Coordinates of C-alpha atoms in Angstrom, one line a residue:
X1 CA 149.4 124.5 -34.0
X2 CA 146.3 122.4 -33.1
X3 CA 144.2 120.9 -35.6
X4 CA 140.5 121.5 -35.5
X5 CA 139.3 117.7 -33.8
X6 CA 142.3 116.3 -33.2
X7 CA 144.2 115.8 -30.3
X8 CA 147.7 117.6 -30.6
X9 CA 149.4 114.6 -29.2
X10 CA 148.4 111.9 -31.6
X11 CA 150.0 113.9 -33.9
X12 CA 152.8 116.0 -32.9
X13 CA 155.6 114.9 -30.2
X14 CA 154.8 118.4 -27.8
X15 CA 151.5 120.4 -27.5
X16 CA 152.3 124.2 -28.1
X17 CA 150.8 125.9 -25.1
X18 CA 150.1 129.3 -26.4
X19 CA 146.8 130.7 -27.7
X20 CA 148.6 131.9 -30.8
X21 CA 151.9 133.4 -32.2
X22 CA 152.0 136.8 -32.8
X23 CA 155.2 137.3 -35.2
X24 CA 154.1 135.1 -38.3
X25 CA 158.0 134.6 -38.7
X26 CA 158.0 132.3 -36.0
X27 CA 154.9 130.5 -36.9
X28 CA 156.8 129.9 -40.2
X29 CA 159.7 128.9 -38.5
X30 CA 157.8 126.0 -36.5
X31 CA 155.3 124.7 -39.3
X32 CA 158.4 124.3 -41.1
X33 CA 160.2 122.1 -38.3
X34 CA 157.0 120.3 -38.3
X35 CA 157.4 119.8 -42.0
X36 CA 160.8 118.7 -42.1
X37 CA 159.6 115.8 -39.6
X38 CA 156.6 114.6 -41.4
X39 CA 154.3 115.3 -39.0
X40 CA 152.7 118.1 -41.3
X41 CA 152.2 118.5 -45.1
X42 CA 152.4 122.1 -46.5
X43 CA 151.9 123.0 -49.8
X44 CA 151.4 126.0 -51.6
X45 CA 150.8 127.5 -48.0
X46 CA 148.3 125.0 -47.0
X47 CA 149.3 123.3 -44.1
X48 CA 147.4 119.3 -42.9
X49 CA 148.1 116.8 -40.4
X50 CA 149.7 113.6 -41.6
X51 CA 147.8 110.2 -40.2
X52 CA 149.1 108.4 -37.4
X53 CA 150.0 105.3 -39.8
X54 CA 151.5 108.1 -41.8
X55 CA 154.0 109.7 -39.8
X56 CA 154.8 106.2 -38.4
X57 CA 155.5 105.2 -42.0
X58 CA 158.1 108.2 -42.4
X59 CA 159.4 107.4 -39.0
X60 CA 160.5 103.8 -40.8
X61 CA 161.1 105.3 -43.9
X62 CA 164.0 107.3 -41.7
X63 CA 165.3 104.6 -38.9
X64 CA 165.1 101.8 -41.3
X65 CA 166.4 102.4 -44.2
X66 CA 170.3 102.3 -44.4
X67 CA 172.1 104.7 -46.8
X68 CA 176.1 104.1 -47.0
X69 CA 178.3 107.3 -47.4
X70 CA 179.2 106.2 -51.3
X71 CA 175.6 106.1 -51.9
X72 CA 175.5 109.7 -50.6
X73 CA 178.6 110.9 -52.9
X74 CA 177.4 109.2 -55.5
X75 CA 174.2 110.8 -55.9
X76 CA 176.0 114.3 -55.4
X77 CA 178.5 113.8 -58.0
X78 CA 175.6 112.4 -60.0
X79 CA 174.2 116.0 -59.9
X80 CA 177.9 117.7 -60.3
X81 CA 177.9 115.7 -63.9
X82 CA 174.5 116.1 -65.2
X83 CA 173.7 119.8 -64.0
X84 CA 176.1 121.9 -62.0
X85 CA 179.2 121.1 -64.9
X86 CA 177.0 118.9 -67.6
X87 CA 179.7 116.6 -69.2
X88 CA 178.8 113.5 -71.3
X89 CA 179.3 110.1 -70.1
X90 CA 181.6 107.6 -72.2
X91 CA 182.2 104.5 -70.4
X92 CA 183.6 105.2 -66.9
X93 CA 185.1 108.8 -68.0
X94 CA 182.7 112.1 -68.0
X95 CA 183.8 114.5 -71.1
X96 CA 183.7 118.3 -71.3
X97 CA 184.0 120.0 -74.6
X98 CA 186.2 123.2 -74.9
X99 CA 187.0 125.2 -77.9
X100 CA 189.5 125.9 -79.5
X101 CA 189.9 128.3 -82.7
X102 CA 186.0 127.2 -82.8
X103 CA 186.8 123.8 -82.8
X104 CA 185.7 121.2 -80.0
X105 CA 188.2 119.5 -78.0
X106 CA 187.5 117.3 -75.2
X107 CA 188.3 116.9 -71.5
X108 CA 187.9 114.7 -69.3
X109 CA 186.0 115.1 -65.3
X110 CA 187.0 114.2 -62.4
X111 CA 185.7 113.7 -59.5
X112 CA 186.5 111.3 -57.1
X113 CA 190.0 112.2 -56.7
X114 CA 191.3 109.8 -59.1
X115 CA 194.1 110.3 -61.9
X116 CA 193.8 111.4 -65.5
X117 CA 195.7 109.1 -67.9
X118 CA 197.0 111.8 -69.5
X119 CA 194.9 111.4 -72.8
X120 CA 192.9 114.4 -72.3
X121 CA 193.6 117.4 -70.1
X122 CA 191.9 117.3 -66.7
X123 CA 189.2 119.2 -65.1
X124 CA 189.3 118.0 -61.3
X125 CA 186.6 119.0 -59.2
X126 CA 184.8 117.3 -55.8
X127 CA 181.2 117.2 -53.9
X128 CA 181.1 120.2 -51.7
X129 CA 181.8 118.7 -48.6
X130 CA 184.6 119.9 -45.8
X131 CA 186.3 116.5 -45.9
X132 CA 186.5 116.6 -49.8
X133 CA 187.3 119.8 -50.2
X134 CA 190.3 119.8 -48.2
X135 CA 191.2 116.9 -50.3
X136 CA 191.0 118.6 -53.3
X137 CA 193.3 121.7 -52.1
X138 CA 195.8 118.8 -50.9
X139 CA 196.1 117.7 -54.4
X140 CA 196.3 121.6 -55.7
X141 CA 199.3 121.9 -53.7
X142 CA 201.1 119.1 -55.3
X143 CA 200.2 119.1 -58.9
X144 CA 199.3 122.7 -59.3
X145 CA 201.6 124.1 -61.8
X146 CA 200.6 121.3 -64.0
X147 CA 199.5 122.9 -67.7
X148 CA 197.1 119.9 -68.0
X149 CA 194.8 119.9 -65.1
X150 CA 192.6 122.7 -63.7
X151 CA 191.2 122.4 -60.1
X152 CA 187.2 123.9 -59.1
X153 CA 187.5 123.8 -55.4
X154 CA 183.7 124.3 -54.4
X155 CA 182.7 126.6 -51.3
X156 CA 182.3 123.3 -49.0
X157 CA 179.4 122.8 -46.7
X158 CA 180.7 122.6 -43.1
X159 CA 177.4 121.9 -41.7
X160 CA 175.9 118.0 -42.0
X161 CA 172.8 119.7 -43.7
X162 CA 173.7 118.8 -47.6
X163 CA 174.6 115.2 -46.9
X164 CA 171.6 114.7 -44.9
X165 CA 169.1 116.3 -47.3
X166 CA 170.8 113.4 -49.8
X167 CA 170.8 111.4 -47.8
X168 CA 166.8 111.2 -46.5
X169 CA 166.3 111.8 -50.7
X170 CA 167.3 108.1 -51.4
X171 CA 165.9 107.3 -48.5
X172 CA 162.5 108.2 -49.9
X173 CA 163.8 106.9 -53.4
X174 CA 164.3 103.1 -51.8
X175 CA 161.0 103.4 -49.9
X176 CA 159.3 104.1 -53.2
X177 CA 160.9 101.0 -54.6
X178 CA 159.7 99.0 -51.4
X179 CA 156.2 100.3 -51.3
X180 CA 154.9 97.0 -49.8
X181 CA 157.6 96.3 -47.5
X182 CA 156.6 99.9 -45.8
X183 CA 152.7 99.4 -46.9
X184 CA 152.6 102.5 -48.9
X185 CA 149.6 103.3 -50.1
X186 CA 149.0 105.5 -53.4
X187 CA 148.3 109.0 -51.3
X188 CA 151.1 108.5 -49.4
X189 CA 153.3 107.8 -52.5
X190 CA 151.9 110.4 -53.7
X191 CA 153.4 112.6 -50.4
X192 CA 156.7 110.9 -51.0
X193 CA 157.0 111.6 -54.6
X194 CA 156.0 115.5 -53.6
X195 CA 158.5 116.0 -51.4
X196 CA 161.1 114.2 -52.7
X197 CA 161.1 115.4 -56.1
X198 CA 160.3 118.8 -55.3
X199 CA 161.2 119.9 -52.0
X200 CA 164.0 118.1 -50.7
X201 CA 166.0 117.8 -54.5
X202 CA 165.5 121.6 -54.9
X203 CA 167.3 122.0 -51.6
X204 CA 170.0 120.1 -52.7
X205 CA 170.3 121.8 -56.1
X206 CA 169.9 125.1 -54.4
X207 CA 172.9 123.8 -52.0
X208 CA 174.7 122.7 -54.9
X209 CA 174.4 125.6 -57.0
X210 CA 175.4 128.1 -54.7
X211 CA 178.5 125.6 -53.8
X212 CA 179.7 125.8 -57.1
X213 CA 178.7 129.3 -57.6
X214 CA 181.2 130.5 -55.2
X215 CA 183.9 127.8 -56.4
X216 CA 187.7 128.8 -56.8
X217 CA 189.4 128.1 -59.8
X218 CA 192.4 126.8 -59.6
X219 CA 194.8 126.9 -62.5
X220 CA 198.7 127.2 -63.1
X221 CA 199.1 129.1 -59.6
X222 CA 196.5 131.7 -60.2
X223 CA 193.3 131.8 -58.6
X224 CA 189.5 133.1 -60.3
X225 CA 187.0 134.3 -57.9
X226 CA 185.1 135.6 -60.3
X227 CA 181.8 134.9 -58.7
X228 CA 179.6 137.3 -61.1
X229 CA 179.8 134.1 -63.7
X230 CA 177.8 131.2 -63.9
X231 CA 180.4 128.0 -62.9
X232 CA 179.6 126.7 -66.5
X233 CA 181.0 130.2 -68.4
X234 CA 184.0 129.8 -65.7
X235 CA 185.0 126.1 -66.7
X236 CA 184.4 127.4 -70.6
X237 CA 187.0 130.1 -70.2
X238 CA 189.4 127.8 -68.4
X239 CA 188.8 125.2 -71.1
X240 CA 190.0 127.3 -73.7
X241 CA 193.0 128.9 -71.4
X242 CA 194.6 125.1 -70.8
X243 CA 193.8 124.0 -74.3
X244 CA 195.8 126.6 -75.8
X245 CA 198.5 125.7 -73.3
X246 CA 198.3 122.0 -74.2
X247 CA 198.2 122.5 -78.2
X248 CA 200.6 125.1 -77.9
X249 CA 201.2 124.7 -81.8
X250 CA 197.5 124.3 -83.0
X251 CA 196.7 125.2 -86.1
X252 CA 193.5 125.7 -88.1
X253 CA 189.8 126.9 -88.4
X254 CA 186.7 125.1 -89.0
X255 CA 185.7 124.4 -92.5
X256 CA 182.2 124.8 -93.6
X257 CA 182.7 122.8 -96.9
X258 CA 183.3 119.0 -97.2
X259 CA 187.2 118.5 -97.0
X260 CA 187.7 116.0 -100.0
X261 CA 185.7 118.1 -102.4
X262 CA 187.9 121.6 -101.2
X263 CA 191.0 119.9 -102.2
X264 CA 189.9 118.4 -104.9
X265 CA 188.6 121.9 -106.5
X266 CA 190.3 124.7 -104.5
X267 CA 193.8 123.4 -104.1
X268 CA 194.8 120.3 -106.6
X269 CA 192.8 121.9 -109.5
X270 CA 193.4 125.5 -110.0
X271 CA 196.6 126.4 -111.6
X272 CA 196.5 129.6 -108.6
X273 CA 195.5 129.4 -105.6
X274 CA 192.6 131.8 -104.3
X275 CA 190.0 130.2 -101.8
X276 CA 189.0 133.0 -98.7
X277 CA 189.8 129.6 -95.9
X278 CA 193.2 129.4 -97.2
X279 CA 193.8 133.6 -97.6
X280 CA 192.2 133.2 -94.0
X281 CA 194.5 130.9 -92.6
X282 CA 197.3 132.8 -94.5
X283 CA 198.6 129.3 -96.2
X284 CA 199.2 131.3 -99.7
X285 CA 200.6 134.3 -101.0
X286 CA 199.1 137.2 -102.8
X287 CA 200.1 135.6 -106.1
X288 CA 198.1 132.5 -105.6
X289 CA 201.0 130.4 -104.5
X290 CA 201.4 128.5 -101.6
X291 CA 202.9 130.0 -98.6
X292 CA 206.0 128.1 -97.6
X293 CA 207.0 130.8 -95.2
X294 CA 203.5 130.6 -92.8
X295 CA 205.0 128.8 -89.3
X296 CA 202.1 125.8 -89.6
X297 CA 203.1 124.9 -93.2
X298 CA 206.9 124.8 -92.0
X299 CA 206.0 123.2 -89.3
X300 CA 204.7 120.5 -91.0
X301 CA 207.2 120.3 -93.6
X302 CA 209.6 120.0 -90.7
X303 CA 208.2 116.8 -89.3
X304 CA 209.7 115.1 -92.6
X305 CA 212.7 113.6 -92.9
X306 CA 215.2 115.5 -94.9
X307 CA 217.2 112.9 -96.5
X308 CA 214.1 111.6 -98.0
X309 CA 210.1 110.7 -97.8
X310 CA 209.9 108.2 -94.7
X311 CA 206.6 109.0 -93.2
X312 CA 203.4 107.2 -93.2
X313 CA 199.9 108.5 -93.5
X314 CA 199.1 107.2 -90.0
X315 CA 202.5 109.0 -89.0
X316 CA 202.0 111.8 -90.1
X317 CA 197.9 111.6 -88.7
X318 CA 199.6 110.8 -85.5
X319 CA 202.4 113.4 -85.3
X320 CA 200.0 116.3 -85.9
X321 CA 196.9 115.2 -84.2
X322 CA 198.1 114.9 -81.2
X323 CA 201.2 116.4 -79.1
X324 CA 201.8 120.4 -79.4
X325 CA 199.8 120.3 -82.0
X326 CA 196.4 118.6 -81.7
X327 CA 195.5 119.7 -85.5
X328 CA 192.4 118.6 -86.9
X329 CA 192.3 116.0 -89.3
X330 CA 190.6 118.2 -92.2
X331 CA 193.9 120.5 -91.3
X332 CA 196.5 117.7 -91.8
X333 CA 195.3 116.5 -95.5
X334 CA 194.6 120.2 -96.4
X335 CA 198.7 120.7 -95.4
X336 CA 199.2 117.4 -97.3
X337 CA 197.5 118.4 -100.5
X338 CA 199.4 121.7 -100.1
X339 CA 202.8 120.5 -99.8
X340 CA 201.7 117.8 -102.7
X341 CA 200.4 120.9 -104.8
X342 CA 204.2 122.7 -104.1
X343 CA 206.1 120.0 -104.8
X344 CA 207.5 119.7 -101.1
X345 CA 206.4 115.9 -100.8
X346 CA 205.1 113.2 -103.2
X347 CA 202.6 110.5 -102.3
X348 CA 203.6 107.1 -102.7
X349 CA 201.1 103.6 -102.1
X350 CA 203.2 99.9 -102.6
X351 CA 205.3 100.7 -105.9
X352 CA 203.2 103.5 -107.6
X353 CA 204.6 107.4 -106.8
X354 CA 201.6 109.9 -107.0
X355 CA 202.5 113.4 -108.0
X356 CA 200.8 116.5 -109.4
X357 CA 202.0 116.7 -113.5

């Protein structure tokens, strides 16, 4: 590759001898080496020499510039959070939502090794690198048979290739920052910008993607390889499959009406019972009358004491929102006003008793 005017050695570090290449697979090959190394620019198949005063601008831009391995990780989890598994960010904890009888319940992410506190169940998952990977299988063979936590173990990178591509991309993205320590000029921010932003991150999401595309699944002992899905079906699927496991007693489907205004006119006022949600949910009979035989409403009913009514409305909130159950709190005073509407409990604030006439 010679330039028309230029001397090949002001520009490139070798001259290539030959008159030209023959297979166009190979000239490919080496404009793209020559690419990698800023010594050429090629876009849209349109190959140009890069300035002396540019290429020794890139050549700083690479020895000078000091990026730390956390800086590295960070960036690729980074990615793992916003794109590869999106998740939402609330303070230091990254959420998933699953579903669950079409309701949302959240989970948490994680992935720098680290605990879950048990609030949430846990979706544990790494940057697809050898070193982290292997961690990550470590931790499946200890806590493995846990209900709460599901492991993505991504096909790992055993080449240096995705770290470096990172790495050189914040390279760039410091340089950019530092324009005047590197005397950056607006064209060549311009080449900076091009091939950070479009060449050098699309290799890393390409690298990503197909890391997590060909993930294993962990969960309770078995292992999905089902590598026809996208990751983010994958981690829906096992979001539903642990959150059944965790609430093994949930209870409930979303209602489409404002909860105080249901009660108020399709359970506490009617002298029968007839509204489709609680047909639906099988909470009454065929004559209109509350159900005391459905498994939820005895369940509830159960969490009472028998010997008299000692529970407060933050008990009982507490009791059936989280636990086995993880009931919805439109589901808990729907049950209340049931029970209240049978007779099975009365309401009582300070001194006054509240009961249905």
């Amino acid at each position: 590759v010679k330039p028309h005017g230029i001397k090949a050695e002001e520009i490139f570090p070798f001259v290539y001898e030959e008159e030209y290449v023959s297979d166009s697979n190979k000239l490919r090959d080496c404009l793209e080496v020559l690419v990698k190394e800023n010594y050429i620019t090629g876009e849209n198949g349109i190959y140009k020499p890069i300035r002396k005063k540019e290429a020794d601008t890139w050549q700083r831009i690479r020895n000078e510039i000091k990026i730390t391995e956390s800086m590295v990780l960070n960036e690729l989890r980074d990615r793992i959070s916003k794109s590869v598994i999106p998740a939402v960010k609330e303070g230091n904890r990254f959420l998933l939502k699953g579903k669950i009888n079409g309701f949302d319940k959240d989970l948490v992410l994680i992935l720098n090794n680290q605990e879950s506190n048990g609030e949430y169940p846990g979706v544990f998952t790494t940057v697809p690198l050898l070193s982290h990977t292997e961690k990550l299988l470590a931790k499946v063979s200890e806590e493995g048979n846990d209900k709460d936590k599901v492991f993505i173990i991504p096909k790992a990178d055993s080449t240096d290739e995705l770290f470096k591509l990172t790495e050189f991309y914040l390279k760039m993205d410091e340089s950019l920052e530092r324009m005047s320590d590197f005397g950056i000029d607006n064209e060549l921010k311009s080449q900076i910008e091009i091939k950070k932003d479009t060449e050098i991150s699309k290799k890393i999401s390409i690298l990503m993607e197909a890391a997590f595309k060909n993930a294993t699944i962990h969960y309770l002992g078995n292992d999905d390889k089902d590598f026809g899905k996208e990751i983010v079906e994958r981690v829906k699927e096992k979001s539903t499959e642990i959150l059944k496991k965790r609430f093994s007693q949930f209870f409930g489907l979303p209602l489409r009406e404002t909860v105080n205004s249901f009660i108020k006119d399709e359970i506490l006022k009617p002298s029968k019972l007839k509204a489709q949600y609680l047909k639906d949910l099988e909470l009454i009979d065929v004559h209109g009358a509350v159900n005391i035989h459905n498994r939820a409403y005895s369940q509830f009913l159960g969490e009472f004491s028998s010997n008299g009514y000692e529970k407060s409305g933050s008990d009982v909130i507490d009791t059936f929102s989280k636990g086995k159950f993880g009931w919805e709190l439109d589901i808990i005073k729907i049950m209340t006003a049931l029970a209240l509407k049978n007779g099975d409990i009365r309401i009582q604030r300070e001194t006054d008793i509240y009961h249905l006439p």
